[in-house]
Every structure is written in C-alpha cells, then in structure tokens.
Amino acid sequence: MRGRLDWKRGRWNINTETTLIHRGLRGWQRATGDSFTYFRWQYGESEMHPVYDEATGAGKQFYGRWQLPALHVNHAESANSHPRDSGLYIVDSLHVTCEFDQLAKTGLTDIHIKHGAYQRDRIAYDGLLFAVTHVDIRGQIRRRDIVVTIDAQQVRDDELVNDPEFAAYMRDFSRNPDAQRGSA
C-alpha cells in the first residue's frame, strides 16, 4: 500500500515538534540563559502632550513587571555615557533573544509586533532602563512563532524626569560622576 505525503499521519505532528522545541529551548535557558524585566505601556491610562510627546498630568503609565527568561542577552555598553560638549551622548544598547511564548505572557502578540505596539515598552536589565526599539520574529514553524529578538536603547535620566515609576533607574552623572553601572 502506498501512502501520499499529505495523508501521512504519524506521531510527529506540528504540536509534537513545537512542544519538543520549546522544551529544548527552556532547557537551554535554564542552563545558560539570563532574564530581564519587561514593562508594557498603557495607552489608555497615559497622558501625553499632543505635540511634544512628553508626559503631562498622570504621565506615562506602565503595567506589569514581568521577569522573563531569555535565551541570550547582549548588553553593549557605550564607551562614553557622559554628555559631550556638543550635547550628544552615546547610550547603551540591548539585544535579547527569547521564546515567543515567554514574551506572549506580557500580552504582546504577533499582531502587536507587526503593528509596532511595543514602541513605548520598557526593559530593565543590569540596573538600567531600556526603551524597546524593535521586536523581530526570528523562527517559525508553520506560522507558529518560536524565537523572538528584542532590540532596545538605554533611556537616559533626562528622559525619565516625568516617569516617577522608573526613578530607581535614574543616574545623574552630572551630579555623581562616580556612579557605577548596575548599582541601581
């Protein structure tokens, strides 16, 4: 009896494969991974200036404080975090690789990713606060998202003035040049 490829039924189906992949990724994360804290921006609860995009009234509101496991976190520290004479400064960047299922616990779905609904979200890592700049799905099996990467840039003190929720992450280098990384 000959079987057709599209009619085959066996023990290896899409659910079995994705379950085994997630189990393997969680094992890798437990052995060598890291974790980060994720905050989602509340659009309806936040009050923003219509032109300058700065907090007014109740200010920016965030929900959650999810401690999420990551497969890998790459924190690229800037060479010079002090403002330059020109007024510009270099900020740290963050690149996180994690499972989509873990990120989905924050309420971030593939539709939110496609429409950029993460652009005001925040990540806390290594005593610093980062603004999410890009989320990219890096692995799928039959349209089921498996691996996601998140890119973020450090939020500086002058950007946190109207965010009392994140006061613990403020480092005023102009007043305290000896402030050390990761001590907040």
PDB file of C-alpha atoms in Angstrom:
ATOM      1  CA  MET A   1       0.000   0.000   0.000  1.00  0.00           C
ATOM      2  CA  ARG A   2       1.405   3.366  -0.990  1.00  0.00           C
ATOM      3  CA  GLY A   3       0.833   6.451   1.073  1.00  0.00           C
ATOM      4  CA  ARG A   4       0.686  10.033  -0.057  1.00  0.00           C
ATOM      5  CA  LEU A   5       2.798  12.634   1.694  1.00  0.00           C
ATOM      6  CA  ASP A   6      -0.171  14.840   2.502  1.00  0.00           C
ATOM      7  CA  TRP A   7      -2.143  11.948   4.003  1.00  0.00           C
ATOM      8  CA  LYS A   8       0.502  10.592   6.323  1.00  0.00           C
ATOM      9  CA  ARG A   9      -0.356  10.536   9.962  1.00  0.00           C
ATOM     10  CA  GLY A  10       2.284   9.726  12.474  1.00  0.00           C
ATOM     11  CA  ARG A  11       3.463  10.646  15.908  1.00  0.00           C
ATOM     12  CA  TRP A  12       5.445  13.654  14.608  1.00  0.00           C
ATOM     13  CA  ASN A  13       2.951  16.412  14.024  1.00  0.00           C
ATOM     14  CA  ILE A  14       3.265  20.180  14.415  1.00  0.00           C
ATOM     15  CA  ASN A  15       2.170  20.146  18.067  1.00  0.00           C
ATOM     16  CA  THR A  16       4.702  17.482  18.987  1.00  0.00           C
ATOM     17  CA  GLU A  17       7.509  19.269  17.173  1.00  0.00           C
ATOM     18  CA  THR A  18       6.832  22.691  18.712  1.00  0.00           C
ATOM     19  CA  THR A  19       6.424  21.160  22.196  1.00  0.00           C
ATOM     20  CA  LEU A  20       9.809  19.446  21.877  1.00  0.00           C
ATOM     21  CA  ILE A  21      11.429  22.630  20.564  1.00  0.00           C
ATOM     22  CA  HIS A  22      10.053  24.692  23.456  1.00  0.00           C
ATOM     23  CA  ARG A  23      11.199  22.041  25.944  1.00  0.00           C
ATOM     24  CA  GLY A  24      14.695  22.133  24.448  1.00  0.00           C
ATOM     25  CA  LEU A  25      14.805  25.948  24.467  1.00  0.00           C
ATOM     26  CA  ARG A  26      13.701  26.070  28.113  1.00  0.00           C
ATOM     27  CA  GLY A  27      16.412  23.565  28.994  1.00  0.00           C
ATOM     28  CA  TRP A  28      18.982  25.739  27.211  1.00  0.00           C
ATOM     29  CA  GLN A  29      17.673  28.827  29.010  1.00  0.00           C
ATOM     30  CA  ARG A  30      17.921  27.156  32.416  1.00  0.00           C
ATOM     31  CA  ALA A  31      21.490  26.036  31.732  1.00  0.00           C
ATOM     32  CA  THR A  32      22.969  29.116  30.051  1.00  0.00           C
ATOM     33  CA  GLY A  33      20.270  31.762  29.764  1.00  0.00           C
ATOM     34  CA  ASP A  34      19.524  35.010  31.523  1.00  0.00           C
ATOM     35  CA  SER A  35      16.430  37.027  32.434  1.00  0.00           C
ATOM     36  CA  PHE A  36      15.122  40.575  32.045  1.00  0.00           C
ATOM     37  CA  THR A  37      12.194  42.649  33.327  1.00  0.00           C
ATOM     38  CA  TYR A  38       9.542  43.794  30.845  1.00  0.00           C
ATOM     39  CA  PHE A  39       7.053  46.673  31.250  1.00  0.00           C
ATOM     40  CA  ARG A  40       4.138  47.317  28.831  1.00  0.00           C
ATOM     41  CA  TRP A  41       2.997  50.877  28.151  1.00  0.00           C
ATOM     42  CA  GLN A  42      -0.670  51.612  28.964  1.00  0.00           C
ATOM     43  CA  TYR A  43      -2.021  53.738  26.150  1.00  0.00           C
ATOM     44  CA  GLY A  44      -5.418  54.405  27.705  1.00  0.00           C
ATOM     45  CA  GLU A  45      -4.098  55.373  31.138  1.00  0.00           C
ATOM     46  CA  SER A  46      -1.230  57.606  29.954  1.00  0.00           C
ATOM     47  CA  GLU A  47      -1.471  61.360  29.407  1.00  0.00           C
ATOM     48  CA  MET A  48       0.866  62.750  26.760  1.00  0.00           C
ATOM     49  CA  HIS A  49       1.356  66.179  25.209  1.00  0.00           C
ATOM     50  CA  PRO A  50      -0.164  66.023  21.704  1.00  0.00           C
ATOM     51  CA  VAL A  51       2.784  67.752  20.020  1.00  0.00           C
ATOM     52  CA  TYR A  52       5.902  67.106  22.099  1.00  0.00           C
ATOM     53  CA  ASP A  53       5.119  63.510  23.108  1.00  0.00           C
ATOM     54  CA  GLU A  54       6.070  64.263  26.713  1.00  0.00           C
ATOM     55  CA  ALA A  55       4.234  63.161  29.816  1.00  0.00           C
ATOM     56  CA  THR A  56       1.592  65.507  31.237  1.00  0.00           C
ATOM     57  CA  GLY A  57      -0.923  65.041  34.053  1.00  0.00           C
ATOM     58  CA  ALA A  58      -0.844  61.370  35.024  1.00  0.00           C
ATOM     59  CA  GLY A  59       2.144  60.912  32.706  1.00  0.00           C
ATOM     60  CA  LYS A  60       3.262  57.668  31.145  1.00  0.00           C
ATOM     61  CA  GLN A  61       1.714  54.645  32.776  1.00  0.00           C
ATOM     62  CA  PHE A  62       3.102  51.128  32.537  1.00  0.00           C
ATOM     63  CA  TYR A  63       1.735  47.819  33.725  1.00  0.00           C
ATOM     64  CA  GLY A  64       3.387  44.602  34.561  1.00  0.00           C
ATOM     65  CA  ARG A  65       6.766  43.855  35.907  1.00  0.00           C
ATOM     66  CA  TRP A  66       7.326  40.559  34.187  1.00  0.00           C
ATOM     67  CA  GLN A  67      10.572  38.773  34.914  1.00  0.00           C
ATOM     68  CA  LEU A  68      11.070  36.872  31.657  1.00  0.00           C
ATOM     69  CA  PRO A  69      13.643  34.213  30.874  1.00  0.00           C
ATOM     70  CA  ALA A  70      15.905  34.867  27.896  1.00  0.00           C
ATOM     71  CA  LEU A  71      17.988  32.530  25.782  1.00  0.00           C
ATOM     72  CA  HIS A  72      20.670  35.218  25.467  1.00  0.00           C
ATOM     73  CA  VAL A  73      21.064  38.886  26.405  1.00  0.00           C
ATOM     74  CA  ASN A  74      23.752  41.054  24.846  1.00  0.00           C
ATOM     75  CA  HIS A  75      24.272  44.343  26.716  1.00  0.00           C
ATOM     76  CA  ALA A  76      26.593  46.582  24.679  1.00  0.00           C
ATOM     77  CA  GLU A  77      27.915  49.250  26.990  1.00  0.00           C
ATOM     78  CA  SER A  78      28.758  52.610  25.471  1.00  0.00           C
ATOM     79  CA  ALA A  79      32.319  53.851  25.668  1.00  0.00           C
ATOM     80  CA  ASN A  80      31.276  57.269  26.922  1.00  0.00           C
ATOM     81  CA  SER A  81      27.959  57.715  28.712  1.00  0.00           C
ATOM     82  CA  HIS A  82      28.649  61.326  29.737  1.00  0.00           C
ATOM     83  CA  PRO A  83      27.229  64.125  27.580  1.00  0.00           C
ATOM     84  CA  ARG A  84      29.747  65.520  25.122  1.00  0.00           C
ATOM     85  CA  ASP A  85      30.462  69.214  24.591  1.00  0.00           C
ATOM     86  CA  SER A  86      28.116  69.093  21.603  1.00  0.00           C
ATOM     87  CA  GLY A  87      25.280  67.949  23.877  1.00  0.00           C
ATOM     88  CA  LEU A  88      25.098  64.497  22.332  1.00  0.00           C
ATOM     89  CA  TYR A  89      25.770  61.310  24.229  1.00  0.00           C
ATOM     90  CA  ILE A  90      26.071  57.658  23.395  1.00  0.00           C
ATOM     91  CA  VAL A  91      23.715  55.204  25.076  1.00  0.00           C
ATOM     92  CA  ASP A  92      23.954  51.501  25.805  1.00  0.00           C
ATOM     93  CA  SER A  93      22.099  49.049  23.615  1.00  0.00           C
ATOM     94  CA  LEU A  94      20.462  45.741  24.430  1.00  0.00           C
ATOM     95  CA  HIS A  95      19.750  42.724  22.236  1.00  0.00           C
ATOM     96  CA  VAL A  96      17.572  39.974  23.770  1.00  0.00           C
ATOM     97  CA  THR A  97      16.794  36.576  22.272  1.00  0.00           C
ATOM     98  CA  CYS A  98      13.858  34.783  23.892  1.00  0.00           C
ATOM     99  CA  GLU A  99      10.998  32.408  23.255  1.00  0.00           C
ATOM    100  CA  PHE A 100       7.855  33.920  21.788  1.00  0.00           C
ATOM    101  CA  ASP A 101       5.731  32.041  24.353  1.00  0.00           C
ATOM    102  CA  GLN A 102       7.585  33.769  27.191  1.00  0.00           C
ATOM    103  CA  LEU A 103       7.171  37.221  25.632  1.00  0.00           C
ATOM    104  CA  ALA A 104       3.473  36.499  24.989  1.00  0.00           C
ATOM    105  CA  LYS A 105       2.968  36.376  28.789  1.00  0.00           C
ATOM    106  CA  THR A 106       3.210  40.191  28.706  1.00  0.00           C
ATOM    107  CA  GLY A 107       0.278  40.356  26.282  1.00  0.00           C
ATOM    108  CA  LEU A 108       2.499  41.079  23.283  1.00  0.00           C
ATOM    109  CA  THR A 109       1.115  39.081  20.354  1.00  0.00           C
ATOM    110  CA  ASP A 110       2.261  38.752  16.770  1.00  0.00           C
ATOM    111  CA  ILE A 111      -0.304  41.399  15.763  1.00  0.00           C
ATOM    112  CA  HIS A 112       1.226  43.842  18.268  1.00  0.00           C
ATOM    113  CA  ILE A 113       4.654  43.078  16.831  1.00  0.00           C
ATOM    114  CA  LYS A 114       3.506  43.634  13.236  1.00  0.00           C
ATOM    115  CA  HIS A 115       1.902  46.968  14.136  1.00  0.00           C
ATOM    116  CA  GLY A 116       4.712  48.210  16.388  1.00  0.00           C
ATOM    117  CA  ALA A 117       2.640  48.321  19.596  1.00  0.00           C
ATOM    118  CA  TYR A 118       5.837  47.683  21.584  1.00  0.00           C
ATOM    119  CA  GLN A 119       7.490  51.021  20.757  1.00  0.00           C
ATOM    120  CA  ARG A 120       6.893  52.592  24.178  1.00  0.00           C
ATOM    121  CA  ASP A 121       7.560  49.451  26.220  1.00  0.00           C
ATOM    122  CA  ARG A 122      10.496  49.308  28.622  1.00  0.00           C
ATOM    123  CA  ILE A 123      13.039  46.682  29.659  1.00  0.00           C
ATOM    124  CA  ALA A 124      15.063  46.750  32.857  1.00  0.00           C
ATOM    125  CA  TYR A 125      18.369  44.913  32.751  1.00  0.00           C
ATOM    126  CA  ASP A 126      21.637  45.237  34.653  1.00  0.00           C
ATOM    127  CA  GLY A 127      20.308  48.160  36.704  1.00  0.00           C
ATOM    128  CA  LEU A 128      19.492  50.212  33.589  1.00  0.00           C
ATOM    129  CA  LEU A 129      16.250  51.039  31.805  1.00  0.00           C
ATOM    130  CA  PHE A 130      15.919  50.494  28.060  1.00  0.00           C
ATOM    131  CA  ALA A 131      13.271  51.568  25.527  1.00  0.00           C
ATOM    132  CA  VAL A 132      12.215  48.821  23.134  1.00  0.00           C
ATOM    133  CA  THR A 133      13.017  49.896  19.574  1.00  0.00           C
ATOM    134  CA  HIS A 134      12.402  46.738  17.563  1.00  0.00           C
ATOM    135  CA  VAL A 135      10.928  43.267  18.004  1.00  0.00           C
ATOM    136  CA  ASP A 136      11.562  40.683  15.314  1.00  0.00           C
ATOM    137  CA  ILE A 137      10.303  37.120  14.929  1.00  0.00           C
ATOM    138  CA  ARG A 138      13.359  35.018  14.077  1.00  0.00           C
ATOM    139  CA  GLY A 139      11.969  31.499  13.961  1.00  0.00           C
ATOM    140  CA  GLN A 140       8.651  29.966  12.965  1.00  0.00           C
ATOM    141  CA  ILE A 141       7.221  26.542  12.296  1.00  0.00           C
ATOM    142  CA  ARG A 142       4.108  26.650  10.163  1.00  0.00           C
ATOM    143  CA  ARG A 143       3.319  30.232  11.206  1.00  0.00           C
ATOM    144  CA  ARG A 144       3.840  29.432  14.891  1.00  0.00           C
ATOM    145  CA  ASP A 145       6.347  31.887  16.311  1.00  0.00           C
ATOM    146  CA  ILE A 146       9.189  30.245  18.225  1.00  0.00           C
ATOM    147  CA  VAL A 147      12.123  32.654  18.700  1.00  0.00           C
ATOM    148  CA  VAL A 148      11.942  36.448  19.044  1.00  0.00           C
ATOM    149  CA  THR A 149      14.643  39.099  19.293  1.00  0.00           C
ATOM    150  CA  ILE A 150      14.181  42.442  21.019  1.00  0.00           C
ATOM    151  CA  ASP A 151      16.406  45.455  20.419  1.00  0.00           C
ATOM    152  CA  ALA A 152      16.416  48.329  22.891  1.00  0.00           C
ATOM    153  CA  GLN A 153      18.283  51.560  23.641  1.00  0.00           C
ATOM    154  CA  GLN A 154      19.078  52.921  27.085  1.00  0.00           C
ATOM    155  CA  VAL A 155      16.712  55.574  28.444  1.00  0.00           C
ATOM    156  CA  ARG A 156      18.744  58.434  29.881  1.00  0.00           C
ATOM    157  CA  ASP A 157      17.976  60.386  33.056  1.00  0.00           C
ATOM    158  CA  ASP A 158      16.664  63.458  31.245  1.00  0.00           C
ATOM    159  CA  GLU A 159      14.055  61.251  29.569  1.00  0.00           C
ATOM    160  CA  LEU A 160      12.949  59.759  32.915  1.00  0.00           C
ATOM    161  CA  VAL A 161      12.158  63.039  34.663  1.00  0.00           C
ATOM    162  CA  ASN A 162       8.396  62.622  34.188  1.00  0.00           C
ATOM    163  CA  ASP A 163       8.409  58.878  34.868  1.00  0.00           C
ATOM    164  CA  PRO A 164       8.379  58.506  38.687  1.00  0.00           C
ATOM    165  CA  GLU A 165       7.718  54.779  38.271  1.00  0.00           C
ATOM    166  CA  PHE A 166      11.283  54.387  36.996  1.00  0.00           C
ATOM    167  CA  ALA A 167      13.034  56.740  39.440  1.00  0.00           C
ATOM    168  CA  ALA A 168      15.140  53.828  40.714  1.00  0.00           C
ATOM    169  CA  TYR A 169      16.828  53.613  37.297  1.00  0.00           C
ATOM    170  CA  MET A 170      17.921  57.258  37.224  1.00  0.00           C
ATOM    171  CA  ARG A 171      21.631  58.008  37.383  1.00  0.00           C
ATOM    172  CA  ASP A 172      22.570  61.630  37.346  1.00  0.00           C
ATOM    173  CA  PHE A 173      26.138  61.503  36.031  1.00  0.00           C
ATOM    174  CA  SER A 174      26.445  65.296  36.073  1.00  0.00           C
ATOM    175  CA  ARG A 175      25.968  65.318  39.867  1.00  0.00           C
ATOM    176  CA  ASN A 176      27.520  61.934  40.577  1.00  0.00           C
ATOM    177  CA  PRO A 177      30.295  61.101  38.048  1.00  0.00           C
ATOM    178  CA  ASP A 178      31.393  58.146  40.185  1.00  0.00           C
ATOM    179  CA  ALA A 179      28.042  56.355  39.777  1.00  0.00           C
ATOM    180  CA  GLN A 180      28.682  52.759  38.866  1.00  0.00           C
ATOM    181  CA  ARG A 181      26.750  50.627  36.384  1.00  0.00           C
ATOM    182  CA  GLY A 182      24.352  48.078  37.735  1.00  0.00           C
ATOM    183  CA  SER A 183      24.130  49.565  41.235  1.00  0.00           C
ATOM    184  CA  ALA A 184      20.605  50.978  40.989  1.00  0.00           C
TER     185      ALA A 184
END
